[in-house]
Short mmCIF file of C-alpha atoms and ligand atoms in Angstrom, two decimals:
data_model
loop_
_atom_site.label_atom_id
_atom_site.label_comp_id
_atom_site.label_asym_id
_atom_site.label_seq_id
_atom_site.Cartn_x
_atom_site.Cartn_y
_atom_site.Cartn_z
CA GLN A 1 9.55 14.55 116.44
CA SER A 2 8.56 17.71 114.06
CA LEU A 3 9.63 16.50 109.96
CA LEU A 4 11.72 18.73 107.62
CA PRO A 5 10.03 21.06 105.47
CA PRO A 6 9.75 19.52 102.05
CA GLY A 7 12.82 19.99 99.56
CA TYR A 8 15.39 19.67 102.52
CA THR A 9 17.96 16.73 103.15
CA LEU A 10 19.68 16.33 106.73
CA ARG A 11 22.85 14.29 106.42
CA ALA A 12 26.51 13.94 107.76
CA LEU A 13 29.04 16.42 106.78
CA ARG A 14 30.61 15.65 103.42
CA SER A 15 33.84 17.22 102.05
CA ASN A 16 32.13 18.68 99.22
CA ASP A 17 30.31 20.70 101.56
CA TYR A 18 33.20 22.95 101.39
CA GLU A 19 31.35 24.20 97.58
CA ARG A 20 28.22 24.21 99.33
CA GLY A 21 28.18 27.01 101.58
CA PHE A 22 29.01 25.04 105.26
CA LEU A 23 31.44 27.36 106.30
CA LYS A 24 28.91 30.29 105.20
CA VAL A 25 26.56 29.10 107.56
CA LEU A 26 28.94 29.27 110.50
CA GLU A 27 29.40 32.86 109.91
CA VAL A 28 25.87 33.81 111.65
CA LEU A 29 27.90 32.26 114.82
CA THR A 30 31.28 34.13 114.82
CA GLU A 31 34.47 34.67 112.82
CA VAL A 32 35.34 31.45 110.49
CA GLY A 33 38.46 32.47 108.56
CA ASN A 34 39.13 32.18 104.94
CA HIS A 35 39.53 28.15 104.89
CA SER A 36 41.36 27.19 100.99
CA ARG A 37 40.06 23.70 100.35
CA GLN A 38 43.20 22.03 101.74
CA GLU A 39 42.62 24.00 104.83
CA PHE A 40 39.23 22.71 105.49
CA ASP A 41 40.23 19.25 104.30
CA GLU A 42 42.55 19.13 106.85
CA GLN A 43 40.23 19.17 109.31
CA PHE A 44 37.08 17.60 107.71
CA ASN A 45 39.66 14.70 107.67
CA TYR A 46 40.36 14.92 110.89
CA LEU A 47 37.10 14.48 112.05
CA LYS A 48 36.72 12.00 109.95
CA LYS A 49 39.18 9.85 111.36
CA HIS A 50 37.83 10.68 114.93
CA ASN A 51 34.33 9.36 113.75
CA HIS A 52 32.98 7.87 117.08
CA GLN A 53 33.94 11.07 118.82
CA TYR A 54 32.59 14.04 116.16
CA HIS A 55 29.08 13.93 114.62
CA THR A 56 28.92 16.83 112.10
CA ILE A 57 25.53 16.91 110.62
CA THR A 58 23.78 19.13 107.95
CA ILE A 59 20.70 20.07 106.60
CA THR A 60 20.70 20.92 102.22
CA GLU A 61 18.05 23.20 100.25
CA ASP A 62 17.83 20.79 97.65
CA ALA A 63 16.86 23.27 94.89
CA LYS A 64 19.77 25.59 95.91
CA ASN A 65 21.85 22.72 96.47
CA GLN A 66 23.43 24.72 99.65
CA VAL A 67 23.87 24.37 103.24
CA VAL A 68 21.78 25.73 105.23
CA ALA A 69 21.92 24.56 108.90
CA VAL A 70 24.19 22.37 110.58
CA GLY A 71 25.22 21.43 113.83
CA THR A 72 27.82 19.44 115.67
CA ILE A 73 28.05 16.44 118.89
CA LEU A 74 31.28 15.60 120.14
CA VAL A 75 31.09 12.44 122.78
CA GLU A 76 33.94 13.06 125.47
CA ARG A 77 34.89 9.91 127.50
CA LYS A 78 34.83 10.20 131.36
CA PHE A 79 36.08 8.06 134.27
CA VAL A 80 32.94 8.73 135.94
CA HIS A 81 29.29 7.06 135.88
CA LYS A 82 31.83 4.48 134.98
CA ASN A 83 33.41 5.37 132.39
CA GLY A 84 30.83 7.15 130.83
CA LEU A 85 30.21 8.71 128.06
CA VAL A 86 28.99 12.74 127.67
CA GLY A 87 27.85 14.45 124.30
CA HIS A 88 28.32 17.86 123.69
CA ILE A 89 26.18 19.76 121.24
CA GLU A 90 28.53 22.47 119.65
CA ASP A 91 27.96 25.03 116.33
CA ILE A 92 24.35 25.11 116.19
CA ALA A 93 23.61 27.27 113.25
CA VAL A 94 20.76 28.23 110.69
CA ASN A 95 21.56 30.48 107.57
CA GLY A 96 19.84 34.33 108.23
CA ASN A 97 16.81 33.65 105.95
CA GLN A 98 16.18 30.07 106.79
CA GLN A 99 15.16 30.83 110.51
CA GLY A 100 11.82 30.10 111.75
CA LYS A 101 11.58 26.85 109.99
CA LYS A 102 12.45 24.32 112.50
CA LEU A 103 15.65 23.15 111.29
CA GLY A 104 17.68 23.98 113.83
CA LEU A 105 14.84 22.23 115.71
CA ARG A 106 15.75 19.38 113.72
CA ILE A 107 19.38 19.52 113.88
CA ILE A 108 19.40 19.78 117.65
CA GLN A 109 17.05 16.27 117.93
CA ALA A 110 18.88 14.56 115.21
CA LEU A 111 22.08 15.50 118.16
CA LYS A 112 20.16 14.25 120.72
CA TYR A 113 19.40 10.93 119.12
CA ILE A 114 22.93 10.45 117.91
CA GLY A 115 23.86 11.04 121.75
CA ALA A 116 21.34 8.64 123.29
CA LYS A 117 22.39 5.91 120.19
CA ARG A 118 26.39 6.38 121.06
CA GLY A 119 25.49 5.76 124.66
CA CYS A 120 25.96 9.34 126.12
CA TYR A 121 24.58 9.76 129.58
CA LYS A 122 23.41 13.05 129.22
CA VAL A 123 23.91 15.92 126.15
CA ILE A 124 25.12 19.47 127.41
CA LEU A 125 25.48 22.85 125.83
CA ASP A 126 26.56 26.70 126.22
CA CYS A 127 24.41 28.92 124.90
CA SER A 128 23.86 32.45 125.53
CA GLU A 129 20.74 34.05 127.16
CA LYS A 130 18.68 34.94 124.04
CA ASN A 131 18.99 30.98 122.92
CA VAL A 132 17.37 29.60 126.30
CA PRO A 133 13.71 29.49 124.63
CA PHE A 134 15.14 27.99 122.00
CA TYR A 135 16.81 25.28 123.85
CA GLN A 136 13.93 24.83 126.65
CA LYS A 137 11.78 24.01 123.11
CA CYS A 138 14.24 21.20 122.17
CA GLY A 139 13.77 19.43 125.68
CA PHE A 140 16.91 20.97 127.55
CA THR A 141 16.97 22.75 130.72
CA GLN A 142 19.28 25.20 132.45
CA LYS A 143 21.72 24.16 134.58
CA GLU A 144 25.01 25.42 135.99
CA VAL A 145 27.42 28.28 134.67
CA GLU A 146 29.10 28.72 132.05
CA MET A 147 32.85 30.21 132.65
CA ALA A 148 35.34 30.88 130.01
CA TRP A 149 39.10 31.79 129.29
CA TYR A 150 40.30 33.11 126.29
CA VAL A 151 43.72 32.71 126.07
N1 ACO B 201 13.82 32.55 121.68
C1 ACO B 201 12.61 32.18 121.56
N2 ACO B 201 12.40 31.56 120.39
C2 ACO B 201 12.79 30.99 119.94
C3 ACO B 201 14.50 31.41 119.77
C4 ACO B 201 14.56 32.52 120.25
N3 ACO B 201 15.41 33.28 120.27
N4 ACO B 201 14.38 30.81 118.65
C5 ACO B 201 13.79 29.77 118.31
N5 ACO B 201 12.93 30.17 118.95
C6 ACO B 201 11.94 28.42 119.07
C7 ACO B 201 11.02 29.13 117.91
O1 ACO B 201 9.90 30.51 117.53
C8 ACO B 201 10.00 27.24 117.89
O2 ACO B 201 8.78 27.72 118.69
P1 ACO B 201 7.62 27.02 118.35
O3 ACO B 201 7.48 25.00 118.17
O4 ACO B 201 6.57 27.08 119.73
O5 ACO B 201 7.17 27.28 116.99
C9 ACO B 201 11.58 26.48 118.23
O6 ACO B 201 12.04 27.81 118.57
C10 ACO B 201 12.16 26.01 117.06
O7 ACO B 201 12.76 26.90 116.81
P2 ACO B 201 13.61 26.64 115.09
O8 ACO B 201 12.72 27.14 113.91
O9 ACO B 201 13.98 25.47 114.76
O10 ACO B 201 14.79 27.70 115.12
P3 ACO B 201 15.45 28.29 113.72
O11 ACO B 201 15.66 27.34 113.16
O12 ACO B 201 15.67 29.72 113.71
O13 ACO B 201 17.34 28.33 114.52
C11 ACO B 201 18.73 28.94 116.13
C12 ACO B 201 17.48 28.69 115.71
C13 ACO B 201 19.76 27.49 116.04
C14 ACO B 201 19.14 29.71 117.34
C15 ACO B 201 19.13 30.05 115.45
O14 ACO B 201 18.20 31.19 115.00
C16 ACO B 201 20.47 30.66 114.60
O15 ACO B 201 21.31 30.04 113.89
N6 ACO B 201 20.87 31.53 115.46
C17 ACO B 201 22.33 32.48 114.94
C18 ACO B 201 23.41 31.19 115.16
C19 ACO B 201 22.76 30.70 116.97
O16 ACO B 201 22.86 31.62 118.08
N7 ACO B 201 23.57 29.43 117.21
C20 ACO B 201 23.21 29.03 118.92
C21 ACO B 201 24.82 28.77 118.99
S1 ACO B 201 24.36 27.96 120.14
C22 ACO B 201 25.21 26.28 120.53
O17 ACO B 201 25.31 26.32 119.14
C23 ACO B 201 25.48 25.23 120.96
#
């Protein structure tokens, strides 16, 4: 397990991460949209109410009080594997100027730990070809093929 660099803190998503740039970090992934505080809270409160299913974590740069890395694991209940649980890692993002400091690795390690603690029999994710080496370094192996249908 690698450690966080000094001056960074990893914790669960908080409501006031809205002010601390949480949504800005996600912009490295895709279009996020301009959430009002109320729109952010709607989603935050849903995730909080379903915190047996959604675990979103952040890494903050303490000196700037800004979120710089984020990630989520969604725990899915299945009938197969005798009511088994599968962890789905989603929306991993590290601020452009903070990449390469092992923050992404640390986010993935923490999400894998949550998945294992929750009793998931596997943790899976979809990613681009470009990110395959990163996830291999995080202990994942390539399996199957992703399919998508956009509405
Ligand atoms: N190609 C090869 N190696 C890589 C790459 C890459 N694209 N990215 C990271 N690595 C390696 C690093 O060199 C490091 O290796 P080392 O241990 O030998 O030094 C190791 O992987 C860990 O790298 P980190 O420093 O933890 O990576 P970083 O903090 O930059 O996070 C991430 C990687 C999340 C891909 C980040 O660059 C990012 O946010 N990119 C844009 C958004 C994105 O693509 N997110 C992932 C979407 S997939 C999903 O969400 C499920």
